[in-house]
PDB file of C-alpha atoms in Angstrom:
ATOM      1  CA  MET W   1     104.644  91.223 114.583  1.00 75.00           C
ATOM      2  CA  ALA W   2     102.591  92.618 111.998  1.00 87.00           C
ATOM      3  CA  GLU W   3     102.736  90.209 108.823  1.00 96.00           C
ATOM      4  CA  LEU W   4     105.241  91.958 105.707  1.00 97.00           C
ATOM      5  CA  VAL W   5     103.177  93.218 102.780  1.00 98.00           C
ATOM      6  CA  PRO W   6     103.943  94.892  99.606  1.00 97.00           C
ATOM      7  CA  PHE W   7     104.020  98.998  99.494  1.00 97.00           C
ATOM      8  CA  GLU W   8     101.359  98.283  96.883  1.00 97.00           C
ATOM      9  CA  ASP W   9      99.087  96.990  98.936  1.00 97.00           C
ATOM     10  CA  ILE W  10      98.707 100.240 101.143  1.00 98.00           C
ATOM     11  CA  THR W  11      98.953 102.672  98.737  1.00 98.00           C
ATOM     12  CA  HIS W  12      95.129 103.601  99.170  1.00 98.00           C
ATOM     13  CA  PHE W  13      96.000 104.904 102.432  1.00 98.00           C
ATOM     14  CA  PHE W  14      97.713 108.353 100.676  1.00 98.00           C
ATOM     15  CA  GLU W  15      93.877 108.945  99.282  1.00 98.00           C
ATOM     16  CA  ASP W  16      91.892 107.463 102.028  1.00 98.00           C
ATOM     17  CA  PHE W  17      93.350 109.214 104.792  1.00 98.00           C
ATOM     18  CA  GLU W  18      91.307 112.104 106.487  1.00 98.00           C
ATOM     19  CA  HIS W  19      93.411 114.653 107.929  1.00 98.00           C
ATOM     20  CA  THR W  20      97.268 113.899 108.089  1.00 98.00           C
ATOM     21  CA  ALA W  21      99.660 111.580 106.281  1.00 98.00           C
ATOM     22  CA  TRP W  22     103.430 112.070 107.766  1.00 98.00           C
ATOM     23  CA  ARG W  23     106.438 110.392 107.207  1.00 98.00           C
ATOM     24  CA  LEU W  24     109.871 109.898 108.616  1.00 98.00           C
ATOM     25  CA  GLU W  25     112.632 109.053 106.253  1.00 98.00           C
ATOM     26  CA  THR W  26     116.037 107.375 108.073  1.00 98.00           C
ATOM     27  CA  GLN W  27     117.490 106.008 104.915  1.00 97.00           C
ATOM     28  CA  ARG W  28     120.902 106.979 103.971  1.00 97.00           C
ATOM     29  CA  GLY W  29     119.484 106.469 100.485  1.00 96.00           C
ATOM     30  CA  TYR W  30     116.857 104.361  98.484  1.00 97.00           C
ATOM     31  CA  ALA W  31     117.017 101.705  95.805  1.00 96.00           C
ATOM     32  CA  SER W  32     113.945 103.154  94.265  1.00 95.00           C
ATOM     33  CA  ASP W  33     115.542 106.487  93.578  1.00 95.00           C
ATOM     34  CA  ARG W  34     118.591 105.424  92.062  1.00 96.00           C
ATOM     35  CA  LEU W  35     116.231 103.322  89.804  1.00 93.00           C
ATOM     36  CA  GLY W  36     114.360 106.314  89.015  1.00 90.00           C
ATOM     37  CA  PRO W  37     114.292 108.577  85.930  1.00 88.00           C
ATOM     38  CA  LYS W  38     115.483 111.510  87.766  1.00 91.00           C
ATOM     39  CA  TRP W  39     118.575 110.093  89.285  1.00 95.00           C
ATOM     40  CA  ALA W  40     120.594 110.121  86.040  1.00 94.00           C
ATOM     41  CA  ARG W  41     119.794 113.728  85.634  1.00 93.00           C
ATOM     42  CA  PHE W  42     120.898 114.148  89.383  1.00 94.00           C
ATOM     43  CA  LYS W  43     123.987 112.638  88.723  1.00 93.00           C
ATOM     44  CA  ALA W  44     124.751 114.779  85.644  1.00 93.00           C
ATOM     45  CA  GLY W  45     124.524 117.686  87.750  1.00 91.00           C
ATOM     46  CA  ARG W  46     120.868 118.765  88.013  1.00 84.00           C
ATOM     47  CA  THR W  47     120.341 120.013  91.597  1.00 78.00           C
ATOM     48  CA  ALA W  48     116.991 120.999  91.581  1.00 76.00           C
ATOM     49  CA  PHE W  49     113.301 118.991  90.254  1.00 87.00           C
ATOM     50  CA  GLY W  50     110.183 121.134  90.396  1.00 90.00           C
ATOM     51  CA  TYR W  51     106.690 120.303  90.681  1.00 92.00           C
ATOM     52  CA  GLN W  52     105.261 117.853  87.961  1.00 92.00           C
ATOM     53  CA  PRO W  53     101.288 118.271  87.592  1.00 92.00           C
ATOM     54  CA  ASP W  54     101.380 114.689  85.681  1.00 93.00           C
ATOM     55  CA  HIS W  55     103.521 113.111  88.354  1.00 92.00           C
ATOM     56  CA  PRO W  56     101.400 110.888  90.349  1.00 95.00           C
ATOM     57  CA  TRP W  57     102.832 111.839  93.564  1.00 95.00           C
ATOM     58  CA  HIS W  58     102.964 115.441  92.850  1.00 96.00           C
ATOM     59  CA  GLY W  59      99.188 115.078  91.599  1.00 97.00           C
ATOM     60  CA  ASN W  60      97.932 113.154  94.475  1.00 98.00           C
ATOM     61  CA  VAL W  61      99.748 115.347  96.955  1.00 98.00           C
ATOM     62  CA  ARG W  62      98.049 118.614  95.043  1.00 97.00           C
ATOM     63  CA  LYS W  63      94.688 117.009  95.101  1.00 98.00           C
ATOM     64  CA  GLN W  64      94.750 116.027  98.814  1.00 98.00           C
ATOM     65  CA  THR W  65      96.187 119.074  99.908  1.00 98.00           C
ATOM     66  CA  GLU W  66      93.569 121.163  97.978  1.00 98.00           C
ATOM     67  CA  LEU W  67      90.836 119.170 100.053  1.00 98.00           C
ATOM     68  CA  GLY W  68      92.373 120.374 103.475  1.00 98.00           C
ATOM     69  CA  LYS W  69      94.349 117.147 104.145  1.00 98.00           C
ATOM     70  CA  ARG W  70      98.073 117.699 105.333  1.00 98.00           C
ATOM     71  CA  PHE W  71     101.370 115.539 103.911  1.00 98.00           C
ATOM     72  CA  GLU W  72     104.386 116.379 105.869  1.00 98.00           C
ATOM     73  CA  ARG W  73     107.820 114.365 106.317  1.00 98.00           C
ATOM     74  CA  VAL W  74     110.884 114.672 108.529  1.00 98.00           C
ATOM     75  CA  ARG W  75     114.182 113.398 106.297  1.00 98.00           C
ATOM     76  CA  LEU W  76     117.114 112.789 108.529  1.00 98.00           C
ATOM     77  CA  VAL W  77     120.184 113.860 106.759  1.00 98.00           C
ATOM     78  CA  ASP W  78     123.815 112.898 107.668  1.00 98.00           C
ATOM     79  CA  ASP W  79     126.688 115.324 108.281  1.00 96.00           C
ATOM     80  CA  PRO W  80     127.817 115.876 105.445  1.00 95.00           C
ATOM     81  CA  PRO W  81     124.730 114.456 103.446  1.00 96.00           C
ATOM     82  CA  THR W  82     125.226 111.066 101.381  1.00 97.00           C
ATOM     83  CA  GLU W  83     124.652 111.231  98.099  1.00 96.00           C
ATOM     84  CA  GLY W  84     121.329 109.820  98.128  1.00 96.00           C
ATOM     85  CA  GLN W  85     120.268 112.454 100.781  1.00 96.00           C
ATOM     86  CA  ARG W  86     121.545 115.165  98.471  1.00 94.00           C
ATOM     87  CA  PHE W  87     119.173 113.639  95.627  1.00 95.00           C
ATOM     88  CA  LEU W  88     116.711 113.687  97.897  1.00 94.00           C
ATOM     89  CA  LEU W  89     117.021 117.308  99.011  1.00 92.00           C
ATOM     90  CA  ALA W  90     117.063 118.207  95.236  1.00 90.00           C
ATOM     91  CA  SER W  91     113.963 116.314  94.413  1.00 90.00           C
ATOM     92  CA  GLY W  92     111.820 116.932  97.489  1.00 91.00           C
ATOM     93  CA  LEU W  93     111.492 120.719  96.043  1.00 91.00           C
ATOM     94  CA  GLY W  94     109.026 119.433  93.332  1.00 94.00           C
ATOM     95  CA  ASN W  95     107.208 117.697  96.232  1.00 95.00           C
ATOM     96  CA  VAL W  96     107.019 120.889  98.401  1.00 96.00           C
ATOM     97  CA  GLU W  97     105.654 123.241  95.398  1.00 96.00           C
ATOM     98  CA  ALA W  98     102.866 120.124  95.229  1.00 97.00           C
ATOM     99  CA  GLY W  99     102.329 120.739  99.012  1.00 97.00           C
ATOM    100  CA  GLU W 100     103.978 118.697 100.958  1.00 98.00           C
ATOM    101  CA  ASP W 101     105.948 120.151 103.793  1.00 98.00           C
ATOM    102  CA  ILE W 102     109.269 118.300 104.060  1.00 98.00           C
ATOM    103  CA  ARG W 103     111.802 119.355 106.844  1.00 98.00           C
ATOM    104  CA  ASN W 104     114.965 118.057 107.438  1.00 98.00           C
ATOM    105  CA  LEU W 105     116.709 117.061 110.737  1.00 98.00           C
ATOM    106  CA  TYR W 106     120.257 115.971 111.102  1.00 98.00           C
ATOM    107  CA  ARG W 107     120.780 112.237 112.301  1.00 98.00           C
ATOM    108  CA  ALA W 108     122.758 113.231 115.308  1.00 98.00           C
ATOM    109  CA  ASP W 109     119.914 115.442 116.605  1.00 98.00           C
ATOM    110  CA  ALA W 110     117.550 112.861 115.968  1.00 98.00           C
ATOM    111  CA  VAL W 111     119.716 110.152 117.638  1.00 98.00           C
ATOM    112  CA  ARG W 112     120.002 112.718 120.564  1.00 98.00           C
ATOM    113  CA  ILE W 113     116.283 112.771 120.690  1.00 98.00           C
ATOM    114  CA  GLY W 114     115.567 108.921 120.567  1.00 98.00           C
ATOM    115  CA  LEU W 115     113.818 108.842 117.021  1.00 98.00           C
ATOM    116  CA  PRO W 116     113.378 105.706 115.650  1.00 98.00           C
ATOM    117  CA  ASP W 117     115.896 104.265 113.367  1.00 96.00           C
ATOM    118  CA  PHE W 118     113.096 103.026 110.736  1.00 97.00           C
ATOM    119  CA  ASP W 119     111.152 104.637 107.986  1.00 98.00           C
ATOM    120  CA  PHE W 120     107.430 104.929 108.741  1.00 98.00           C
ATOM    121  CA  TRP W 121     104.237 106.759 107.354  1.00 98.00           C
ATOM    122  CA  LEU W 122     101.730 107.737 110.077  1.00 98.00           C
ATOM    123  CA  PHE W 123      98.119 108.246 108.551  1.00 98.00           C
ATOM    124  CA  ASP W 124      95.844 110.299 111.236  1.00 98.00           C
ATOM    125  CA  SER W 125      97.109 109.323 113.794  1.00 98.00           C
ATOM    126  CA  ARG W 126      96.043 106.056 113.859  1.00 98.00           C
ATOM    127  CA  THR W 127      97.743 103.846 111.296  1.00 98.00           C
ATOM    128  CA  VAL W 128     101.576 103.242 111.247  1.00 98.00           C
ATOM    129  CA  VAL W 129     103.087 101.772 108.178  1.00 98.00           C
ATOM    130  CA  GLU W 130     106.403 100.450 108.895  1.00 98.00           C
ATOM    131  CA  PHE W 131     109.110  99.794 106.241  1.00 98.00           C
ATOM    132  CA  VAL W 132     111.543  96.966 106.038  1.00 98.00           C
ATOM    133  CA  PHE W 133     114.649  97.631 103.803  1.00 97.00           C
ATOM    134  CA  ASP W 134     117.601  95.732 102.793  1.00 96.00           C
ATOM    135  CA  ASP W 135     121.448  96.798 103.019  1.00 93.00           C
ATOM    136  CA  GLN W 136     120.789  98.526  99.755  1.00 92.00           C
ATOM    137  CA  GLY W 137     118.090 100.513 100.568  1.00 94.00           C
ATOM    138  CA  GLN W 138     115.782  98.035  98.617  1.00 95.00           C
ATOM    139  CA  ASP W 139     112.095  98.019  99.953  1.00 95.00           C
ATOM    140  CA  LEU W 140     111.365  94.635 101.128  1.00 97.00           C
ATOM    141  CA  GLY W 141     107.710  95.567 102.293  1.00 98.00           C
ATOM    142  CA  VAL W 142     105.564  97.318 104.826  1.00 98.00           C
ATOM    143  CA  ARG W 143     104.057  96.347 108.446  1.00 98.00           C
ATOM    144  CA  VAL W 144     100.996  98.110 108.867  1.00 98.00           C
ATOM    145  CA  ARG W 145     100.220  98.640 112.545  1.00 98.00           C
ATOM    146  CA  GLU W 146      97.410 100.102 114.570  1.00 98.00           C
ATOM    147  CA  ASP W 147      97.973  98.982 117.734  1.00 98.00           C
ATOM    148  CA  ALA W 148      98.324 101.517 120.729  1.00 98.00           C
ATOM    149  CA  GLN W 149     101.869 100.953 121.571  1.00 98.00           C
ATOM    150  CA  ALA W 150     102.957 101.206 117.780  1.00 98.00           C
ATOM    151  CA  VAL W 151     100.781 104.483 117.325  1.00 98.00           C
ATOM    152  CA  VAL W 152     101.840 106.457 120.419  1.00 98.00           C
ATOM    153  CA  HIS W 153     105.430 105.810 119.763  1.00 98.00           C
ATOM    154  CA  ALA W 154     104.806 107.024 116.112  1.00 98.00           C
ATOM    155  CA  CYS W 155     103.085 110.139 117.489  1.00 98.00           C
ATOM    156  CA  GLN W 156     105.497 110.900 119.965  1.00 98.00           C
ATOM    157  CA  ALA W 157     108.338 110.721 117.229  1.00 98.00           C
ATOM    158  CA  ARG W 158     106.327 112.815 115.047  1.00 98.00           C
ATOM    159  CA  ASP W 159     105.893 115.464 117.388  1.00 98.00           C
ATOM    160  CA  ALA W 160     109.779 115.015 118.379  1.00 98.00           C
ATOM    161  CA  ALA W 161     111.033 115.161 114.751  1.00 98.00           C
ATOM    162  CA  TRP W 162     108.798 118.167 113.862  1.00 98.00           C
ATOM    163  CA  HIS W 163     109.641 120.471 116.482  1.00 98.00           C
ATOM    164  CA  HIS W 164     113.617 120.307 115.684  1.00 98.00           C
ATOM    165  CA  ALA W 165     113.108 119.611 112.148  1.00 98.00           C
ATOM    166  CA  VAL W 166     113.704 122.736 109.334  1.00 97.00           C
ATOM    167  CA  ALA W 167     111.892 123.435 106.861  1.00 96.00           C
ATOM    168  CA  THR W 168     113.660 122.338 103.446  1.00 92.00           C
ATOM    169  CA  ARG W 169     114.682 125.769 101.809  1.00 90.00           C
ATOM    170  CA  GLN W 170     115.771 126.977 104.834  1.00 94.00           C
ATOM    171  CA  PHE W 171     117.888 123.732 105.365  1.00 95.00           C
ATOM    172  CA  GLN W 172     119.213 123.890 101.605  1.00 89.00           C
ATOM    173  CA  ALA W 173     120.051 127.698 102.409  1.00 88.00           C
ATOM    174  CA  ARG W 174     122.306 126.227 105.481  1.00 88.00           C
ATOM    175  CA  LEU W 175     123.871 123.589 103.484  1.00 85.00           C
ATOM    176  CA  ASN W 176     124.795 125.846 100.703  1.00 76.00           C
ATOM    177  CA  PRO W 177     125.325 129.536 101.872  1.00 62.00           C
TER     178      PRO W 177
END
């Protein structure tokens, strides 16, 4: 098993990747979201957060996508969505405007097609960064894996998830007809 390292140790991947950065999000909520500045605005009823060029994530996504790289992710969503998932649907619009392609997939469908139950980033189909969370959604660190088994499994999960997932705006329209 790969060593658990702090997330901050792998942030260089988000600039150094050559072609694709792809994420599977499986959690029902993230402690980092509940501690962030947008959470209070969301709790007060704000339901959409747009692109912010000065936001570090948005700025980097825009920069990398302008270089021809792709940021993509699939988020698993319960039916009905949890509060944390509703927050991600609202805040994800800014990421989409920055250039990230975010799609959503109901958890029941993810289980049916055999997706993993853990979060990970897949960089250039050769490096897998697996997250470890506690029961409260607090990030405990990540494991960086480049072994063939982990990479192939992540690529298969990506392909299956991407095939069945629905673009964020389309998914939101289904939730709020």
